Amino acid sequence: MSLNAESTAFRSALEVIRAVEPRVADAIEAELADQRESLKLIASENYASPATLLAMGNWFSDKYAEGTVGRRFYAGCQNVDTVEALAAEHARELFGAAHAYVQPHSGIDANLVAFWAILADRIESPALKKAQVRQVNDLTEADWFALRRELGNQRMLGMSLDAGGHLTHGFRPNISGKMFDQRSYGTDPATGLIDYDKVAEAAREFQPLILVAGYSAYPRKVNFRIMREIADSVGATFMVDMAHFAGLVAGKVFTGDFDPVPHAHIVTTTTHKSLRGPRGGMVLCGPELADQVDRGCPMVLGGPLPHVMAAKAVALAEARRPDFPDYAQRIVGNAQALAEGLLRRGAKLVTGGTDNHLVLIDVSGYGLTGRQAEQALLDSGIVTNRNAVPQDPNGAWYTSGIRIGTPALTTRGLGTAEMDATAELIHTVLSQTNPGGSKAKYVLDPALADKVSKQASELLTKFPLYPAVDLG
Ligand code: DSN
């Protein structure tokens, strides 16, 4: 019997790798087996298509391509130009953006590119203007000093980490918290929702240069029209980091006021979360910021990864297909079914539910820390991550929350009935785990963990991961 193309491709690749370093081939094979067997509920992960994965394993990896399409610092970039231009075209068409920059290697990189573009666009320093027009050699030491002081003293207002914001939105463990004078807006303690009046008040008081919206653990929609009005009212540049929900924007689940692209001056994203592409980042913007954004490499980024840009082009083409909106709708339907299943069983959820791809369980309701809950679930074959909840008494390391998301399981084909079964498994583990004398230790009967693991893997048997890939 002849093998299908996917099986042949991956088998052959492994055979070639195995001939050089068998342990790498073994690890790749083991990774597929582990992913096939686990109930992956990490909200920021997904499964890229075989075409997307295969687009990364080729000669583009060998090419330097600093610069942008048609304006490179290296010769011989004609084929890189082809894939970069294709990825950018797909991104523009998919999101309705005037400009797309597809080089960032990650979400952090995409945000750094955006920060640079905003600073370069907004800072009036004569020294910066000189630097922009390539008169760098004319700058005196005093110019450079003035420039560094000016660039380093700008203000950013973003969502607080414990309310679901992201590290790169001005928080100390990230370079953005060292570059910018940062202030946060949180969520309403009673509802867990963003209070737009409070955001407006914080913006009036703080007068930020940049207002950032976007999150990695907020389970609700954000009204980007209102956020833009707030930014305009204080003359701030409005930036949206849609890394988590880019797939929901692409799939037209988030439209109108909830689609960031028409409202923000600049939008950043990763490509590997709900968008289901390769691991990487991207920036979308209007014509005003396009030139500065295109300076991302070498201003902020190391050499572009042409093999990943090729994979971005493939994944973005997939996201433009007619079936992607159905996938995006199912992600949200599944998250809501999971939330309802958990609520019915007595779990405490931040905001009481979800209207996106993620659910945040406050596991203090089970008497546990996030760390204890995460490990107990992992012992039971359920892969999640701990996450702070608003005003978390356990801080960002131990936390009081478990974040779960549905993009990956939805790709496998699981539906609302399986989400209810998943809620039952999660509730069973959490309600039968006890704290074990420290914020990390816990007590869970190994027989129960084993039973739940088996149930989790049975749930997956009807939904094989990469059904076309048979490694033999
Ligand atoms: N690490 C990503 C997440 O899990 O949300 C965000 O950077």
Tab-separated table of C-alpha atoms and ligand atoms in Angstrom:
chain	number	residue	atom	x	y	z
A	1	MET	CA	0.000	0.000	0.000
A	2	SER	CA	1.415	3.391	-0.901
A	3	LEU	CA	1.813	5.979	1.847
A	4	ASN	CA	0.110	9.343	1.688
A	5	ALA	CA	2.232	12.457	1.080
A	6	GLU	CA	2.291	13.648	4.721
A	7	SER	CA	3.419	10.279	6.081
A	8	THR	CA	6.073	9.957	3.398
A	9	ALA	CA	7.335	13.479	4.073
A	10	PHE	CA	7.648	13.140	7.839
A	11	ARG	CA	8.994	9.561	7.693
A	12	SER	CA	11.655	10.591	5.206
A	13	ALA	CA	12.610	13.672	7.224
A	14	LEU	CA	13.024	11.553	10.350
A	15	GLU	CA	15.082	8.990	8.495
A	16	VAL	CA	17.462	11.697	7.251
A	17	ILE	CA	17.765	13.253	10.727
A	18	ARG	CA	18.169	9.846	12.389
A	19	ALA	CA	21.180	9.084	10.223
A	20	VAL	CA	22.993	12.063	11.792
A	21	GLU	CA	21.701	12.367	15.368
A	22	PRO	CA	19.187	9.647	16.238
A	23	ARG	CA	18.366	11.215	19.606
A	24	VAL	CA	16.921	14.269	17.864
A	25	ALA	CA	14.779	12.082	15.610
A	26	ASP	CA	13.620	10.148	18.682
A	27	ALA	CA	12.715	13.362	20.512
A	28	ILE	CA	10.708	14.625	17.517
A	29	GLU	CA	8.838	11.340	17.348
A	30	ALA	CA	8.262	11.360	21.103
A	31	GLU	CA	6.894	14.900	20.910
A	32	LEU	CA	4.259	13.827	18.401
A	33	ALA	CA	3.321	10.851	20.580
A	34	ASP	CA	3.046	13.049	23.702
A	35	GLN	CA	0.941	15.640	21.897
A	36	ARG	CA	-1.305	12.932	20.517
A	37	GLU	CA	-1.930	11.514	23.984
A	38	SER	CA	-2.457	14.635	26.082
A	39	LEU	CA	-5.477	16.816	26.578
A	40	LYS	CA	-3.837	20.079	25.565
A	41	LEU	CA	-5.680	22.987	27.129
A	42	ILE	CA	-2.914	25.594	27.047
A	43	ALA	CA	-4.731	28.660	25.711
A	44	SER	CA	-1.747	29.912	23.716
A	45	GLU	CA	-0.967	26.650	21.897
A	46	ASN	CA	-2.366	24.958	18.818
A	47	TYR	CA	-1.450	22.402	16.138
A	48	ALA	CA	-0.121	23.861	12.881
A	49	SER	CA	-1.011	22.018	9.682
A	50	PRO	CA	1.452	19.571	8.064
A	51	ALA	CA	1.892	22.068	5.199
A	52	THR	CA	2.823	24.821	7.661
A	53	LEU	CA	5.254	22.540	9.509
A	54	LEU	CA	6.865	21.297	6.318
A	55	ALA	CA	7.297	24.828	4.946
A	56	MET	CA	9.807	25.444	7.767
A	57	GLY	CA	12.188	22.582	7.049
A	58	ASN	CA	14.126	23.779	4.012
A	59	TRP	CA	16.849	25.916	2.444
A	60	PHE	CA	15.279	29.226	3.408
A	61	SER	CA	16.775	28.584	6.833
A	62	ASP	CA	20.219	29.162	5.308
A	63	LYS	CA	19.537	32.645	3.973
A	64	TYR	CA	20.317	36.034	5.491
A	65	ALA	CA	17.745	38.629	4.466
A	66	GLU	CA	18.107	41.751	6.639
A	67	GLY	CA	16.061	44.616	5.280
A	68	THR	CA	12.663	44.287	3.618
A	69	VAL	CA	11.256	43.044	0.328
A	70	GLY	CA	13.265	44.577	-2.527
A	71	ARG	CA	15.616	46.447	-0.115
A	72	ARG	CA	17.979	43.912	1.413
A	73	PHE	CA	21.442	44.204	2.930
A	74	TYR	CA	22.344	40.889	1.249
A	75	ALA	CA	22.337	39.710	-2.341
A	76	GLY	CA	20.355	36.765	-3.596
A	77	CYS	CA	17.124	37.378	-1.673
A	78	GLN	CA	14.740	37.042	-4.623
A	79	ASN	CA	13.058	33.897	-3.281
A	80	VAL	CA	12.863	35.250	0.245
A	81	ASP	CA	11.211	38.318	-1.274
A	82	THR	CA	8.625	36.026	-2.842
A	83	VAL	CA	7.600	34.348	0.416
A	84	GLU	CA	7.800	37.486	2.555
A	85	ALA	CA	5.645	39.419	0.050
A	86	LEU	CA	3.170	36.527	-0.084
A	87	ALA	CA	2.879	36.299	3.706
A	88	ALA	CA	2.377	40.070	3.941
A	89	GLU	CA	-0.250	40.013	1.187
A	90	HIS	CA	-2.197	37.216	2.883
A	91	ALA	CA	-1.994	39.075	6.212
A	92	ARG	CA	-3.234	42.339	4.690
A	93	GLU	CA	-6.125	40.607	2.945
A	94	LEU	CA	-7.062	38.451	5.923
A	95	PHE	CA	-7.135	41.290	8.442
A	96	GLY	CA	-8.028	44.206	6.144
A	97	ALA	CA	-4.815	46.020	7.095
A	98	ALA	CA	-3.017	48.586	4.949
A	99	HIS	CA	0.427	47.248	5.886
A	100	ALA	CA	1.769	43.974	7.278
A	101	TYR	CA	5.275	43.235	8.545
A	102	VAL	CA	5.831	39.501	8.900
A	103	GLN	CA	9.431	39.320	10.130
A	104	PRO	CA	9.098	39.342	13.942
A	105	HIS	CA	10.301	36.087	15.456
A	106	SER	CA	7.845	36.218	18.358
A	107	GLY	CA	5.228	38.363	20.059
A	108	ILE	CA	7.841	40.143	22.175
A	109	ASP	CA	9.747	41.031	19.021
A	110	ALA	CA	6.588	42.269	17.320
A	111	ASN	CA	5.859	44.492	20.322
A	112	LEU	CA	9.417	45.859	20.336
A	113	VAL	CA	9.083	46.724	16.647
A	114	ALA	CA	5.801	48.498	17.404
A	115	PHE	CA	7.287	50.399	20.357
A	116	TRP	CA	10.185	51.548	18.206
A	117	ALA	CA	7.863	52.633	15.384
A	118	ILE	CA	5.683	54.620	17.787
A	119	LEU	CA	8.654	56.291	19.487
A	120	ALA	CA	10.245	57.151	16.160
A	121	ASP	CA	6.957	58.547	14.880
A	122	ARG	CA	6.089	60.551	17.968
A	123	ILE	CA	9.298	61.840	19.482
A	124	GLU	CA	10.070	65.346	18.339
A	125	SER	CA	13.710	65.359	19.452
A	126	PRO	CA	15.944	67.097	16.885
A	127	ALA	CA	18.568	64.419	17.588
A	128	LEU	CA	16.124	61.657	16.673
A	129	LYS	CA	15.106	63.467	13.515
A	130	LYS	CA	18.771	63.669	12.512
A	131	ALA	CA	19.251	59.978	13.269
A	132	GLN	CA	16.202	59.167	11.157
A	133	VAL	CA	17.565	60.905	8.088
A	134	ARG	CA	20.800	58.973	8.449
A	135	GLN	CA	22.918	61.874	9.700
A	136	VAL	CA	24.003	59.687	12.578
A	137	ASN	CA	27.623	60.783	12.203
A	138	ASP	CA	26.615	64.398	12.775
A	139	LEU	CA	25.165	63.635	16.198
A	140	THR	CA	27.238	64.859	19.141
A	141	GLU	CA	27.569	63.019	22.447
A	142	ALA	CA	25.152	65.578	23.892
A	143	ASP	CA	22.643	64.725	21.137
A	144	TRP	CA	22.854	61.032	21.955
A	145	PHE	CA	22.471	61.725	25.647
A	146	ALA	CA	19.388	63.876	25.004
A	147	LEU	CA	17.979	61.230	22.694
A	148	ARG	CA	18.389	58.419	25.224
A	149	ARG	CA	16.765	60.514	27.935
A	150	GLU	CA	13.836	61.340	25.701
A	151	LEU	CA	13.261	57.819	24.388
A	152	GLY	CA	13.596	56.352	27.859
A	153	ASN	CA	11.103	58.642	29.559
A	154	GLN	CA	7.920	57.880	27.726
A	155	ARG	CA	4.695	56.632	29.261
A	156	MET	CA	2.716	53.516	28.537
A	157	LEU	CA	-0.695	52.564	29.920
A	158	GLY	CA	-1.580	48.861	29.642
A	159	MET	CA	-3.708	46.219	31.293
A	160	SER	CA	-2.307	45.016	34.616
A	161	LEU	CA	-0.688	41.606	34.678
A	162	ASP	CA	-3.017	40.140	37.276
A	163	ALA	CA	-6.058	41.337	35.322
A	164	GLY	CA	-4.788	39.386	32.313
A	165	GLY	CA	-2.368	41.824	30.631
A	166	HIS	CA	0.939	40.703	29.163
A	167	LEU	CA	4.507	41.099	30.428
A	168	THR	CA	5.498	43.047	27.329
A	169	HIS	CA	2.943	45.775	28.075
A	170	GLY	CA	5.315	47.575	30.404
A	171	PHE	CA	6.032	45.136	33.224
A	172	ARG	CA	9.308	44.943	35.094
A	173	PRO	CA	10.384	41.396	34.172
A	174	ASN	CA	10.303	42.501	30.515
A	175	ILE	CA	12.400	45.148	28.749
A	176	SER	CA	9.209	47.202	28.166
A	177	GLY	CA	8.945	47.800	31.932
A	178	LYS	CA	12.485	49.135	31.941
A	179	MET	CA	12.061	51.257	28.791
A	180	PHE	CA	8.767	52.883	29.728
A	181	ASP	CA	7.239	54.655	32.659
A	182	GLN	CA	4.262	52.329	33.023
A	183	ARG	CA	0.859	52.492	34.644
A	184	SER	CA	-1.867	49.853	34.516
A	185	TYR	CA	-5.590	49.690	34.266
A	186	GLY	CA	-7.228	46.716	35.961
A	187	THR	CA	-10.680	45.200	35.986
A	188	ASP	CA	-13.722	45.879	38.124
A	189	PRO	CA	-13.363	43.840	41.359
A	190	ALA	CA	-17.065	42.927	41.340
A	191	THR	CA	-17.468	41.823	37.709
A	192	GLY	CA	-13.890	41.122	36.613
A	193	LEU	CA	-14.572	43.210	33.487
A	194	ILE	CA	-12.647	46.174	32.098
A	195	ASP	CA	-14.208	49.398	33.375
A	196	TYR	CA	-13.746	51.783	30.432
A	197	ASP	CA	-14.517	54.838	32.585
A	198	LYS	CA	-11.630	53.872	34.849
A	199	VAL	CA	-9.339	53.390	31.831
A	200	ALA	CA	-10.319	56.884	30.628
A	201	GLU	CA	-9.644	58.317	34.082
A	202	ALA	CA	-6.206	56.647	34.241
A	203	ALA	CA	-5.402	57.950	30.755
A	204	ARG	CA	-6.426	61.511	31.723
A	205	GLU	CA	-4.253	61.419	34.824
A	206	PHE	CA	-1.232	59.676	33.297
A	207	GLN	CA	-1.264	61.134	29.755
A	208	PRO	CA	0.457	58.110	28.158
A	209	LEU	CA	2.240	58.212	24.831
A	210	ILE	CA	0.972	54.658	24.195
A	211	LEU	CA	-2.312	53.073	25.269
A	212	VAL	CA	-2.082	49.280	24.962
A	213	ALA	CA	-5.009	46.882	24.786
A	214	GLY	CA	-4.746	43.119	24.548
A	215	TYR	CA	-4.280	40.317	27.013
A	216	SER	CA	-3.145	36.803	27.619
A	217	ALA	CA	-5.605	35.843	30.353
A	218	TYR	CA	-8.722	38.032	30.094
A	219	PRO	CA	-11.657	35.814	29.092
A	220	ARG	CA	-13.792	38.541	27.535
A	221	LYS	CA	-14.089	40.726	24.439
A	222	VAL	CA	-12.555	44.199	24.488
A	223	ASN	CA	-14.321	47.150	22.897
A	224	PHE	CA	-11.555	48.624	20.755
A	225	ARG	CA	-13.709	51.516	19.508
A	226	ILE	CA	-14.035	52.820	23.065
A	227	MET	CA	-10.332	52.242	23.733
A	228	ARG	CA	-9.447	54.239	20.609
A	229	GLU	CA	-11.686	57.095	21.765
A	230	ILE	CA	-9.832	57.084	25.084
A	231	ALA	CA	-6.462	57.120	23.300
A	232	ASP	CA	-7.598	59.991	21.073
A	233	SER	CA	-8.869	61.979	24.029
A	234	VAL	CA	-5.326	62.163	25.462
A	235	GLY	CA	-3.385	62.135	22.191
A	236	ALA	CA	-1.980	58.624	22.773
A	237	THR	CA	-1.074	56.111	20.088
A	238	PHE	CA	-3.415	53.134	20.391
A	239	MET	CA	-1.705	49.760	20.124
A	240	VAL	CA	-3.441	46.383	20.311
A	241	ASP	CA	-1.616	43.144	20.991
A	242	MET	CA	-4.021	40.545	19.574
A	243	ALA	CA	-1.646	37.590	19.965
A	244	HIS	CA	-4.166	35.472	21.825
A	245	PHE	CA	-7.234	36.196	19.752
A	246	ALA	CA	-5.834	36.797	16.239
A	247	GLY	CA	-7.597	33.633	15.053
A	248	LEU	CA	-10.914	35.002	16.293
A	249	VAL	CA	-10.303	38.246	14.383
A	250	ALA	CA	-9.240	36.317	11.273
A	251	GLY	CA	-12.298	34.070	11.613
A	252	LYS	CA	-14.650	37.075	11.959
A	253	VAL	CA	-15.840	36.135	15.431
A	254	PHE	CA	-14.592	39.520	16.610
A	255	THR	CA	-16.030	42.143	14.276
A	256	GLY	CA	-17.111	45.800	14.513
A	257	ASP	CA	-16.063	47.339	17.822
A	258	PHE	CA	-14.287	44.105	18.758
A	259	ASP	CA	-12.024	43.924	15.701
A	260	PRO	CA	-8.852	45.828	16.625
A	261	VAL	CA	-7.585	46.404	13.095
A	262	PRO	CA	-9.860	49.311	12.062
A	263	HIS	CA	-9.529	50.981	15.466
A	264	ALA	CA	-5.850	50.706	16.440
A	265	HIS	CA	-2.941	52.699	15.047
A	266	ILE	CA	-0.866	49.546	15.241
A	267	VAL	CA	-1.662	45.882	15.925
A	268	THR	CA	0.783	43.168	16.911
A	269	THR	CA	0.278	39.437	17.114
A	270	THR	CA	1.884	36.076	17.299
A	271	THR	CA	1.090	33.640	14.516
A	272	HIS	CA	1.028	30.356	16.439
A	273	LYS	CA	-1.851	30.705	18.906
A	274	SER	CA	-5.500	30.788	17.788
A	275	LEU	CA	-4.260	31.794	14.305
A	276	ARG	CA	-2.721	28.282	14.030
A	277	GLY	CA	0.435	29.203	12.136
A	278	PRO	CA	4.139	28.690	12.810
A	279	ARG	CA	5.800	30.077	15.942
A	280	GLY	CA	6.374	33.762	15.143
A	281	GLY	CA	5.080	37.327	15.202
A	282	MET	CA	3.634	39.998	12.952
A	283	VAL	CA	2.775	43.727	12.939
A	284	LEU	CA	-0.159	45.382	11.122
A	285	CYS	CA	-0.482	49.128	10.727
A	286	GLY	CA	-1.592	51.995	8.519
A	287	PRO	CA	0.654	53.812	6.043
A	288	GLU	CA	1.805	56.390	8.640
A	289	LEU	CA	3.780	53.862	10.666
A	290	ALA	CA	4.715	51.492	7.840
A	291	ASP	CA	8.200	52.886	7.135
A	292	GLN	CA	9.229	52.737	10.776
A	293	VAL	CA	7.773	49.250	11.198
A	294	ASP	CA	9.727	48.049	8.167
A	295	ARG	CA	12.934	49.132	9.921
A	296	GLY	CA	12.279	46.359	12.464
A	297	CYS	CA	15.282	44.433	11.163
A	298	PRO	CA	18.050	45.341	11.920
A	299	MET	CA	16.730	48.090	14.247
A	300	VAL	CA	15.202	45.659	16.730
A	301	LEU	CA	15.266	42.169	15.215
A	302	GLY	CA	18.024	39.791	14.280
A	303	GLY	CA	18.071	38.389	10.758
A	304	PRO	CA	14.596	37.398	9.530
A	305	LEU	CA	13.692	33.714	9.494
A	306	PRO	CA	12.696	33.165	5.845
A	307	HIS	CA	11.680	29.556	6.476
A	308	VAL	CA	9.221	30.758	9.111
A	309	MET	CA	7.955	33.504	6.810
A	310	ALA	CA	7.294	30.778	4.224
A	311	ALA	CA	5.278	28.906	6.842
A	312	LYS	CA	3.444	32.118	7.787
A	313	ALA	CA	2.435	32.494	4.124
A	314	VAL	CA	1.045	28.941	4.126
A	315	ALA	CA	-0.817	29.318	7.426
A	316	LEU	CA	-2.257	32.710	6.469
A	317	ALA	CA	-3.442	31.232	3.169
A	318	GLU	CA	-5.160	28.511	5.222
A	319	ALA	CA	-6.779	31.129	7.459
A	320	ARG	CA	-8.231	32.798	4.349
A	321	ARG	CA	-10.052	29.609	3.370
A	322	PRO	CA	-13.847	29.502	3.771
A	323	ASP	CA	-13.687	26.935	6.592
A	324	PHE	CA	-11.578	29.078	8.970
A	325	PRO	CA	-14.513	31.153	10.327
A	326	ASP	CA	-16.237	27.900	11.303
A	327	TYR	CA	-13.088	26.830	13.185
A	328	ALA	CA	-12.970	30.195	14.967
A	329	GLN	CA	-16.649	29.949	15.938
A	330	ARG	CA	-16.105	26.449	17.286
A	331	ILE	CA	-13.162	27.632	19.431
A	332	VAL	CA	-15.489	30.058	21.217
A	333	GLY	CA	-18.417	27.604	21.357
A	334	ASN	CA	-16.106	25.053	22.962
A	335	ALA	CA	-14.708	27.563	25.478
A	336	GLN	CA	-18.263	28.498	26.464
A	337	ALA	CA	-19.273	24.842	26.807
A	338	LEU	CA	-16.209	24.210	28.969
A	339	ALA	CA	-17.023	27.235	31.133
A	340	GLU	CA	-20.651	26.157	31.508
A	341	GLY	CA	-19.600	22.600	32.394
A	342	LEU	CA	-17.248	23.900	35.078
A	343	LEU	CA	-19.762	26.382	36.482
A	344	ARG	CA	-22.441	23.672	36.681
A	345	ARG	CA	-20.055	21.589	38.764
A	346	GLY	CA	-19.353	24.484	41.134
A	347	ALA	CA	-16.074	25.930	39.817
A	348	LYS	CA	-15.360	29.622	40.345
A	349	LEU	CA	-14.496	31.383	37.064
A	350	VAL	CA	-13.024	34.853	36.667
A	351	THR	CA	-15.786	37.038	35.105
A	352	GLY	CA	-18.179	34.079	35.455
A	353	GLY	CA	-17.546	32.734	31.932
A	354	THR	CA	-15.959	33.582	28.607
A	355	ASP	CA	-16.610	35.128	25.241
A	356	ASN	CA	-13.291	34.210	23.687
A	357	HIS	CA	-11.040	31.150	23.567
A	358	LEU	CA	-10.036	30.985	27.227
A	359	VAL	CA	-11.411	30.307	30.669
A	360	LEU	CA	-9.724	31.334	33.915
A	361	ILE	CA	-10.558	29.098	36.888
A	362	ASP	CA	-10.033	30.625	40.313
A	363	VAL	CA	-8.796	27.473	42.046
A	364	SER	CA	-8.916	29.082	45.482
A	365	GLY	CA	-12.514	27.840	45.225
A	366	TYR	CA	-11.016	24.323	45.497
A	367	GLY	CA	-8.648	25.403	48.313
A	368	LEU	CA	-5.618	25.152	45.986
A	369	THR	CA	-2.925	27.390	44.547
A	370	GLY	CA	-2.480	27.531	40.787
A	371	ARG	CA	0.799	25.670	41.138
A	372	GLN	CA	-0.807	22.764	43.003
A	373	ALA	CA	-3.718	22.614	40.567
A	374	GLU	CA	-1.467	22.734	37.482
A	375	GLN	CA	0.639	19.806	38.715
A	376	ALA	CA	-2.339	17.723	39.837
A	377	LEU	CA	-3.945	18.189	36.416
A	378	LEU	CA	-0.691	17.318	34.672
A	379	ASP	CA	-0.437	14.097	36.711
A	380	SER	CA	-3.896	13.331	35.321
A	381	GLY	CA	-2.995	13.840	31.654
A	382	ILE	CA	-4.456	17.357	31.415
A	383	VAL	CA	-1.993	20.033	30.268
A	384	THR	CA	-2.812	23.571	31.443
A	385	ASN	CA	-0.903	26.475	32.935
A	386	ARG	CA	-1.229	28.324	36.204
A	387	ASN	CA	-2.046	31.999	35.928
A	388	ALA	CA	-2.637	34.908	38.281
A	389	VAL	CA	-6.217	36.016	38.896
A	390	PRO	CA	-7.107	39.683	39.570
A	391	GLN	CA	-5.616	40.870	42.893
A	392	ASP	CA	-4.027	37.451	43.285
A	393	PRO	CA	-2.899	36.870	46.896
A	394	ASN	CA	-0.442	34.186	45.711
A	395	GLY	CA	1.457	36.408	43.252
A	396	ALA	CA	2.636	35.531	39.752
A	397	TRP	CA	4.619	32.389	40.674
A	398	TYR	CA	2.218	30.281	42.725
A	399	THR	CA	-0.942	32.086	41.561
A	400	SER	CA	-4.570	31.223	42.329
A	401	GLY	CA	-5.665	30.472	38.780
A	402	ILE	CA	-5.609	27.879	36.040
A	403	ARG	CA	-5.927	29.187	32.487
A	404	ILE	CA	-7.446	26.835	29.955
A	405	GLY	CA	-8.123	27.395	26.269
A	406	THR	CA	-9.729	25.582	23.376
A	407	PRO	CA	-7.859	26.422	20.109
A	408	ALA	CA	-5.842	23.173	20.133
A	409	LEU	CA	-8.611	20.736	21.059
A	410	THR	CA	-10.908	22.429	18.543
A	411	THR	CA	-8.295	21.804	15.834
A	412	ARG	CA	-8.433	18.109	16.785
A	413	GLY	CA	-12.183	18.178	16.255
A	414	LEU	CA	-13.456	17.953	19.824
A	415	GLY	CA	-16.863	19.593	20.269
A	416	THR	CA	-19.160	20.772	23.025
A	417	ALA	CA	-20.022	17.263	24.307
A	418	GLU	CA	-16.314	16.532	24.794
A	419	MET	CA	-15.919	19.908	26.522
A	420	ASP	CA	-18.478	18.870	29.093
A	421	ALA	CA	-16.580	15.609	29.608
A	422	THR	CA	-13.352	17.648	29.941
A	423	ALA	CA	-15.005	19.886	32.549
A	424	GLU	CA	-15.934	16.745	34.488
A	425	LEU	CA	-12.324	15.489	34.411
A	426	ILE	CA	-10.926	18.859	35.530
A	427	HIS	CA	-13.475	19.189	38.315
A	428	THR	CA	-12.852	15.611	39.486
A	429	VAL	CA	-9.111	16.222	39.798
A	430	LEU	CA	-9.360	19.651	41.420
A	431	SER	CA	-12.054	18.662	43.889
A	432	GLN	CA	-10.044	15.618	44.987
A	433	THR	CA	-6.673	17.311	45.315
A	434	ASN	CA	-5.655	18.629	48.719
A	435	PRO	CA	-2.958	21.142	49.662
A	436	GLY	CA	0.155	19.377	50.950
A	437	GLY	CA	1.823	21.754	53.403
A	438	SER	CA	3.319	24.342	51.027
A	439	LYS	CA	2.037	26.421	48.113
A	440	ALA	CA	3.593	23.884	45.729
A	441	LYS	CA	2.871	20.559	47.439
A	442	TYR	CA	-0.391	18.702	47.042
A	443	VAL	CA	-1.926	15.342	47.734
A	444	LEU	CA	-3.710	13.449	44.968
A	445	ASP	CA	-4.437	9.748	44.976
A	446	PRO	CA	-2.240	8.305	42.171
A	447	ALA	CA	-4.991	5.809	41.299
A	448	LEU	CA	-7.388	8.681	40.632
A	449	ALA	CA	-4.774	10.528	38.544
A	450	ASP	CA	-4.233	7.352	36.555
A	451	LYS	CA	-7.959	6.812	36.040
A	452	VAL	CA	-8.465	10.397	34.815
A	453	SER	CA	-5.432	10.084	32.510
A	454	LYS	CA	-7.000	7.032	30.913
A	455	GLN	CA	-10.347	8.811	30.553
A	456	ALA	CA	-8.606	11.817	28.986
A	457	SER	CA	-6.841	9.616	26.489
A	458	GLU	CA	-10.079	7.730	25.681
A	459	LEU	CA	-11.743	11.060	24.990
A	460	LEU	CA	-9.028	11.753	22.423
A	461	THR	CA	-9.123	8.424	20.612
A	462	LYS	CA	-12.007	9.533	18.379
A	463	PHE	CA	-10.079	12.682	17.444
A	464	PRO	CA	-6.640	11.611	16.212
A	465	LEU	CA	-4.038	14.325	15.972
A	466	TYR	CA	-2.550	14.629	12.473
A	467	PRO	CA	-4.640	11.698	11.208
A	468	ALA	CA	-2.825	11.780	7.883
A	469	VAL	CA	0.574	11.362	9.513
A	470	ASP	CA	1.568	7.743	10.092
A	471	LEU	CA	5.156	7.418	11.282
A	472	GLY	CA	4.947	3.640	11.159
B	1	DSN	N1	3.409	32.856	26.603
B	1	DSN	C1	2.181	33.316	25.988
B	1	DSN	C2	0.993	32.768	26.686
B	1	DSN	O1	1.032	31.638	27.105
B	1	DSN	O2	-0.001	33.456	26.795
B	1	DSN	C3	2.099	34.779	25.888
B	1	DSN	O3	3.347	35.298	25.619
